[in-house]
């Protein structure tokens, strides 16, 4: 059921490439600037003390300050170019359908919440329809019983009334699929009439419970495609180290050797990968604002043709539709049996 619903969302309502094109890498790096600088400063300090402790300790404060200035400049370039590549290859680092379905498998209440809030009025209608339709069909049952009062009539018609009541209730929720004008009246499925309202609820619940920024970054950082993300991060981290060393590279290699220099670059890349998740929350507010997923989902859902929009809620009924109708029939059968016992 969740898979059917999210198929609609990931194929009709969301295009990852279009969504992430709204993210401005330069603005992203500005938002993350302070957190990234603190992170890189601690990493450079740790690595320098490990690979060249004597040289680093003896460096004048002025030289270290210059390195920090260069690091500040290069960190912006590093994060901007890195996020540009993430945007370009977002489908390689994020599987939105897998993320949404996995979230609903972990917490089954999420699927229930989506369907309950989107179909609140429809579920209320089904509860009440037993009285409305049951009364109308009951009049027919009563008329038949007055003409032919055999003991099996009440249980038999009770079953038919219960069956028909739930069947009709389910049909009027989703049918007619398209509006049918009859004079000044318009016949249209109860759920389908509420497309504008339901779209707003669907978008809100999904973006609050499932497609929020924290969950998206957690999926990128630890989901099935995270290895692609960290491969990109490693490549950019090594370039960042090269640019940070800059003109000091020959001296650095002479001081520690080319093998250790390569190891140092790899260690910096690994430490950035290890520490980046801890600073990512600084980007959540901007990312949420930039991606604007709730409005995108709502607007696109409101424009869906009725046959596609029906797929938002219908799966919730479809899987157990026969069972729901049968239960109505059995309850009617029991009610008819009680009537027979009471009368005879």
Short mmCIF file of C-alpha atoms in Angstrom, two decimals:
data_model
loop_
_atom_site.label_atom_id
_atom_site.label_comp_id
_atom_site.label_asym_id
_atom_site.label_seq_id
_atom_site.Cartn_x
_atom_site.Cartn_y
_atom_site.Cartn_z
CA UNK A 1 0.00 0.00 0.00
CA UNK A 2 2.79 2.41 0.92
CA UNK A 3 4.68 1.49 -2.25
CA UNK A 4 1.68 2.29 -4.47
CA UNK A 5 1.14 5.64 -2.77
CA UNK A 6 4.80 6.65 -2.96
CA UNK A 7 5.07 5.49 -6.57
CA UNK A 8 2.65 8.31 -7.30
CA UNK A 9 4.69 10.79 -5.28
CA UNK A 10 8.08 9.90 -6.75
CA UNK A 11 6.91 9.62 -10.35
CA UNK A 12 4.27 12.36 -10.60
CA UNK A 13 4.89 14.83 -7.80
CA UNK A 14 8.64 14.96 -7.23
CA UNK A 15 11.55 15.26 -9.62
CA UNK A 16 14.71 15.14 -7.53
CA UNK A 17 16.80 16.95 -10.13
CA UNK A 18 14.29 19.81 -10.38
CA UNK A 19 13.93 20.02 -6.59
CA UNK A 20 17.68 20.15 -5.89
CA UNK A 21 18.25 22.63 -8.71
CA UNK A 22 16.59 25.12 -6.35
CA UNK A 23 19.51 24.72 -3.93
CA UNK A 24 22.15 27.44 -4.36
CA UNK A 25 25.59 25.93 -3.57
CA UNK A 26 27.10 29.35 -2.85
CA UNK A 27 24.33 30.25 -0.42
CA UNK A 28 24.65 26.76 1.11
CA UNK A 29 28.36 27.29 1.73
CA UNK A 30 27.65 30.71 3.30
CA UNK A 31 25.16 29.16 5.71
CA UNK A 32 27.65 26.44 6.62
CA UNK A 33 30.71 28.74 6.71
CA UNK A 34 31.23 29.04 10.47
CA UNK A 35 30.57 25.35 11.21
CA UNK A 36 32.79 24.17 8.33
CA UNK A 37 35.61 26.51 9.35
CA UNK A 38 35.60 25.21 12.93
CA UNK A 39 35.52 21.64 11.66
CA UNK A 40 38.38 22.15 9.17
CA UNK A 41 40.44 24.08 11.71
CA UNK A 42 40.30 21.17 14.18
CA UNK A 43 41.06 18.63 11.42
CA UNK A 44 44.10 20.55 10.13
CA UNK A 45 45.39 20.96 13.68
CA UNK A 46 44.99 17.23 14.43
CA UNK A 47 46.58 16.05 11.16
CA UNK A 48 49.44 18.57 11.26
CA UNK A 49 50.35 17.54 14.82
CA UNK A 50 50.31 13.89 13.75
CA UNK A 51 52.35 14.11 10.52
CA UNK A 52 54.69 17.05 11.19
CA UNK A 53 54.46 17.97 14.89
CA UNK A 54 57.85 19.69 15.10
CA UNK A 55 57.38 21.80 11.96
CA UNK A 56 53.79 22.75 12.93
CA UNK A 57 54.77 23.68 16.48
CA UNK A 58 57.62 25.85 15.26
CA UNK A 59 55.55 27.74 12.67
CA UNK A 60 55.16 31.44 13.58
CA UNK A 61 51.66 32.56 14.51
CA UNK A 62 51.63 34.84 11.48
CA UNK A 63 52.14 31.86 9.16
CA UNK A 64 49.41 29.88 10.91
CA UNK A 65 47.07 32.87 10.59
CA UNK A 66 47.80 33.01 6.86
CA UNK A 67 46.97 29.31 6.58
CA UNK A 68 43.65 29.98 8.33
CA UNK A 69 42.90 32.82 5.87
CA UNK A 70 43.68 30.54 2.92
CA UNK A 71 41.60 27.78 4.53
CA UNK A 72 38.66 30.18 4.88
CA UNK A 73 38.81 31.05 1.19
CA UNK A 74 39.35 27.49 0.03
CA UNK A 75 36.66 26.06 2.30
CA UNK A 76 34.01 28.13 0.51
CA UNK A 77 35.27 26.93 -2.87
CA UNK A 78 35.47 23.37 -1.57
CA UNK A 79 31.87 23.30 -0.29
CA UNK A 80 30.43 25.22 -3.26
CA UNK A 81 31.98 22.96 -5.90
CA UNK A 82 31.14 19.87 -3.87
CA UNK A 83 27.46 20.83 -3.58
CA UNK A 84 27.36 21.62 -7.30
CA UNK A 85 28.42 18.03 -7.99
CA UNK A 86 25.92 16.66 -5.46
CA UNK A 87 23.16 18.59 -7.24
CA UNK A 88 24.30 17.33 -10.62
CA UNK A 89 24.31 13.71 -9.45
CA UNK A 90 21.53 13.79 -6.85
CA UNK A 91 19.97 10.59 -8.24
CA UNK A 92 23.26 8.81 -7.52
CA UNK A 93 23.29 9.76 -3.84
CA UNK A 94 19.59 9.77 -2.88
CA UNK A 95 16.83 7.22 -3.54
CA UNK A 96 13.71 9.08 -2.46
CA UNK A 97 11.32 6.16 -2.98
CA UNK A 98 13.49 3.78 -0.97
CA UNK A 99 13.74 6.40 1.75
CA UNK A 100 9.96 6.95 2.01
CA UNK A 101 9.00 3.27 1.87
CA UNK A 102 11.71 2.33 4.40
CA UNK A 103 10.45 5.06 6.78
CA UNK A 104 6.92 3.64 6.58
CA UNK A 105 8.14 0.08 7.09
CA UNK A 106 10.06 1.17 10.21
CA UNK A 107 7.11 3.17 11.54
CA UNK A 108 3.84 1.76 10.26
CA UNK A 109 1.96 4.54 12.03
CA UNK A 110 3.16 6.93 9.31
CA UNK A 111 1.14 5.19 6.59
CA UNK A 112 -1.91 5.16 8.85
CA UNK A 113 -1.46 8.83 9.66
CA UNK A 114 -1.21 9.81 5.98
CA UNK A 115 -4.37 7.90 5.03
CA UNK A 116 -6.31 8.89 8.15
CA UNK A 117 -5.63 12.60 7.73
CA UNK A 118 -6.16 12.61 3.95
CA UNK A 119 -9.27 10.45 4.14
CA UNK A 120 -10.70 11.71 7.41
CA UNK A 121 -14.00 12.84 5.89
CA UNK A 122 -14.30 9.67 3.80
CA UNK A 123 -13.81 7.42 6.83
CA UNK A 124 -16.44 9.46 8.69
CA UNK A 125 -18.81 9.08 5.72
CA UNK A 126 -18.39 5.28 5.75
CA UNK A 127 -19.23 5.16 9.46
CA UNK A 128 -22.35 7.27 8.94
CA UNK A 129 -23.43 5.66 5.69
CA UNK A 130 -24.47 2.54 7.58
CA UNK A 131 -27.35 4.54 9.01
CA UNK A 132 -28.33 6.39 5.80
CA UNK A 133 -28.10 3.53 3.31
CA UNK A 134 -29.06 0.92 5.89
CA UNK A 135 -32.31 2.79 6.56
CA UNK A 136 -33.17 3.03 2.84
CA UNK A 137 -32.38 -0.61 2.11
CA UNK A 138 -34.13 -1.58 5.35
CA UNK A 139 -37.38 -0.10 4.03
CA UNK A 140 -37.18 -2.48 1.07
CA UNK A 141 -36.45 -5.36 3.45
CA UNK A 142 -39.45 -4.40 5.57
CA UNK A 143 -41.73 -4.30 2.52
CA UNK A 144 -40.63 -7.78 1.40
CA UNK A 145 -41.12 -9.17 4.91
CA UNK A 146 -44.70 -7.86 5.07
CA UNK A 147 -45.48 -9.70 1.84
CA UNK A 148 -43.50 -12.86 2.60
CA UNK A 149 -42.68 -13.44 6.26
CA UNK A 150 -40.63 -16.65 6.10
CA UNK A 151 -38.02 -16.93 8.90
CA UNK A 152 -35.06 -16.85 6.46
CA UNK A 153 -36.11 -13.52 4.88
CA UNK A 154 -34.74 -11.27 7.64
CA UNK A 155 -31.26 -12.87 7.88
CA UNK A 156 -31.01 -13.13 4.08
CA UNK A 157 -32.01 -9.52 3.48
CA UNK A 158 -29.92 -8.43 6.46
CA UNK A 159 -26.90 -9.87 4.68
CA UNK A 160 -27.87 -8.15 1.40
CA UNK A 161 -28.50 -4.81 3.15
CA UNK A 162 -25.15 -4.93 4.98
CA UNK A 163 -23.31 -5.93 1.78
CA UNK A 164 -25.04 -3.29 -0.36
CA UNK A 165 -24.60 -0.53 2.23
CA UNK A 166 -20.79 -0.85 2.33
CA UNK A 167 -20.54 -1.45 -1.42
CA UNK A 168 -22.49 1.72 -2.24
CA UNK A 169 -20.56 3.74 0.35
CA UNK A 170 -17.22 2.74 -1.21
CA UNK A 171 -18.46 3.45 -4.71
CA UNK A 172 -19.71 6.97 -4.03
CA UNK A 173 -16.35 7.89 -2.45
CA UNK A 174 -14.43 7.27 -5.69
CA UNK A 175 -17.12 7.32 -8.37
CA UNK A 176 -17.97 8.94 -10.69
CA UNK A 177 -14.29 9.42 -11.49
CA UNK A 178 -15.02 12.55 -13.52
CA UNK A 179 -17.84 15.01 -12.76
CA UNK A 180 -21.18 14.22 -14.42
CA UNK A 181 -23.63 17.10 -14.83
CA UNK A 182 -27.32 16.27 -14.42
CA UNK A 183 -29.27 19.48 -14.72
CA UNK A 184 -28.09 21.79 -11.97
CA UNK A 185 -26.49 18.91 -10.08
CA UNK A 186 -22.99 17.51 -10.43
CA UNK A 187 -22.17 13.93 -9.49
CA UNK A 188 -18.58 13.33 -8.48
CA UNK A 189 -16.73 11.02 -6.07
CA UNK A 190 -16.68 12.47 -2.55
CA UNK A 191 -12.90 12.09 -2.23
CA UNK A 192 -12.24 13.47 -5.71
CA UNK A 193 -14.21 16.63 -4.95
CA UNK A 194 -11.72 17.41 -2.19
CA UNK A 195 -8.60 17.37 -4.37
CA UNK A 196 -7.47 20.87 -3.35
CA UNK A 197 -7.92 20.18 0.36
CA UNK A 198 -6.44 16.66 0.32
CA UNK A 199 -3.39 17.82 -1.65
CA UNK A 200 -2.57 20.35 1.05
CA UNK A 201 -2.92 17.74 3.82
CA UNK A 202 -0.92 15.10 1.92
CA UNK A 203 1.96 17.51 1.26
CA UNK A 204 2.03 18.77 4.86
CA UNK A 205 1.97 15.34 6.52
CA UNK A 206 4.62 13.89 4.18
CA UNK A 207 7.00 16.82 4.57
CA UNK A 208 6.61 16.93 8.35
CA UNK A 209 6.80 13.18 8.97
CA UNK A 210 8.89 11.71 6.12
CA UNK A 211 10.40 14.12 3.59
CA UNK A 212 11.87 16.60 6.05
CA UNK A 213 15.42 17.89 5.55
CA UNK A 214 16.91 15.92 8.45
CA UNK A 215 15.63 12.65 6.98
CA UNK A 216 16.89 13.55 3.50
CA UNK A 217 20.42 14.25 4.76
CA UNK A 218 20.39 11.11 6.90
CA UNK A 219 19.47 9.10 3.81
CA UNK A 220 22.25 10.74 1.79
CA UNK A 221 24.81 10.18 4.56
CA UNK A 222 23.84 6.65 5.58
CA UNK A 223 21.49 5.26 2.93
CA UNK A 224 22.23 2.63 0.25
CA UNK A 225 23.80 5.24 -2.04
CA UNK A 226 25.93 6.93 0.62
CA UNK A 227 29.14 5.40 -0.79
CA UNK A 228 28.67 7.55 -3.91
CA UNK A 229 28.28 10.67 -1.76
CA UNK A 230 31.44 9.93 0.24
CA UNK A 231 33.39 9.13 -2.93
CA UNK A 232 32.56 12.62 -4.21
CA UNK A 233 33.42 14.11 -0.81
CA UNK A 234 36.79 12.33 -0.73
CA UNK A 235 37.74 13.66 -4.18
CA UNK A 236 36.86 17.24 -3.24
CA UNK A 237 38.59 16.93 0.14
CA UNK A 238 41.85 15.89 -1.51
CA UNK A 239 41.62 18.81 -3.94
CA UNK A 240 40.94 21.10 -0.95
CA UNK A 241 44.10 19.79 0.81
CA UNK A 242 46.20 20.33 -2.30
CA UNK A 243 44.95 23.91 -2.63
CA UNK A 244 45.40 24.56 1.08
CA UNK A 245 49.06 23.50 0.99
CA UNK A 246 49.54 25.50 -2.20
CA UNK A 247 53.03 26.87 -2.61
CA UNK A 248 54.17 25.04 0.53
CA UNK A 249 53.70 21.63 -1.12
CA UNK A 250 57.40 21.13 -2.11
CA UNK A 251 58.50 22.06 1.41
CA UNK A 252 55.84 19.83 2.97
CA UNK A 253 56.80 16.85 0.81
CA UNK A 254 60.46 17.45 1.58
CA UNK A 255 59.66 17.51 5.31
CA UNK A 256 57.52 14.37 5.43
CA UNK A 257 58.04 12.52 2.13
CA UNK A 258 55.58 11.97 -0.73
CA UNK A 259 54.14 8.77 0.83
CA UNK A 260 53.27 10.50 4.09
CA UNK A 261 51.91 13.49 2.19
CA UNK A 262 49.51 11.16 0.32
CA UNK A 263 48.53 9.52 3.60
CA UNK A 264 47.93 12.94 5.14
CA UNK A 265 45.58 13.92 2.31
CA UNK A 266 43.65 10.66 2.73
CA UNK A 267 43.38 11.19 6.47
CA UNK A 268 42.06 14.73 6.01
CA UNK A 269 39.49 13.38 3.54
CA UNK A 270 38.46 10.67 6.00
CA UNK A 271 38.17 13.07 8.93
CA UNK A 272 36.00 15.43 6.84
CA UNK A 273 33.76 12.46 5.97
CA UNK A 274 33.57 11.45 9.65
CA UNK A 275 32.79 14.94 10.96
CA UNK A 276 30.56 16.35 8.23
CA UNK A 277 27.36 14.68 9.53
CA UNK A 278 27.76 16.47 12.87
CA UNK A 279 27.77 19.94 11.24
CA UNK A 280 25.10 19.24 8.61
CA UNK A 281 22.21 20.39 10.89
CA UNK A 282 23.44 23.97 10.34
CA UNK A 283 22.11 23.67 6.78
CA UNK A 284 18.64 22.33 7.61
CA UNK A 285 16.79 25.64 7.77
CA UNK A 286 18.18 26.92 4.46
CA UNK A 287 17.74 23.54 2.72
CA UNK A 288 14.09 23.32 3.79
CA UNK A 289 13.44 26.85 2.56
CA UNK A 290 15.27 26.33 -0.75
CA UNK A 291 13.81 22.94 -1.70
CA UNK A 292 10.27 24.05 -0.79
CA UNK A 293 9.03 20.47 -1.16
CA UNK A 294 5.71 20.96 0.60
CA UNK A 295 4.50 23.61 -1.85
CA UNK A 296 5.83 21.65 -4.83
CA UNK A 297 3.99 18.47 -3.81
CA UNK A 298 0.78 20.38 -3.03
CA UNK A 299 0.72 22.34 -6.29
CA UNK A 300 1.50 19.32 -8.48
CA UNK A 301 -1.01 17.12 -6.70
CA UNK A 302 -3.73 19.72 -7.16
CA UNK A 303 -3.11 19.55 -10.91
CA UNK A 304 -3.23 15.75 -11.19
CA UNK A 305 -5.95 14.22 -13.41
CA UNK A 306 -8.66 12.55 -11.33
CA UNK A 307 -7.61 8.96 -12.23
CA UNK A 308 -4.10 9.62 -10.87
CA UNK A 309 -5.31 11.58 -7.85
CA UNK A 310 -7.60 8.66 -6.90
CA UNK A 311 -4.45 6.60 -6.23
CA UNK A 312 -3.65 8.68 -3.14
CA UNK A 313 -6.36 7.10 -0.97
CA UNK A 314 -7.94 4.27 -2.96
CA UNK A 315 -5.14 1.77 -2.12
CA UNK A 316 -6.08 2.14 1.55
CA UNK A 317 -9.55 0.72 0.72
CA UNK A 318 -8.72 -1.47 -2.27
CA UNK A 319 -6.60 -4.03 -0.45
CA UNK A 320 -9.39 -4.79 2.06
CA UNK A 321 -12.41 -3.72 0.00
CA UNK A 322 -13.95 -7.19 -0.32
CA UNK A 323 -13.34 -7.86 3.37
CA UNK A 324 -15.01 -4.57 4.34
CA UNK A 325 -18.07 -5.37 2.20
CA UNK A 326 -18.23 -8.94 3.52
CA UNK A 327 -18.07 -7.76 7.13
CA UNK A 328 -21.02 -5.46 6.39
CA UNK A 329 -22.94 -8.42 5.01
CA UNK A 330 -22.14 -10.65 7.99
CA UNK A 331 -23.19 -7.96 10.46
CA UNK A 332 -26.46 -7.60 8.55
CA UNK A 333 -26.91 -11.38 8.69
CA UNK A 334 -26.39 -11.38 12.47
CA UNK A 335 -28.81 -8.45 12.89
CA UNK A 336 -31.42 -10.31 10.82
CA UNK A 337 -30.93 -13.43 12.92
CA UNK A 338 -31.46 -11.44 16.12
CA UNK A 339 -34.69 -10.03 14.64
CA UNK A 340 -35.94 -13.55 13.87
CA UNK A 341 -35.20 -14.73 17.43
CA UNK A 342 -36.93 -11.67 18.86
CA UNK A 343 -40.05 -12.14 16.72
CA UNK A 344 -40.44 -15.89 16.95
#
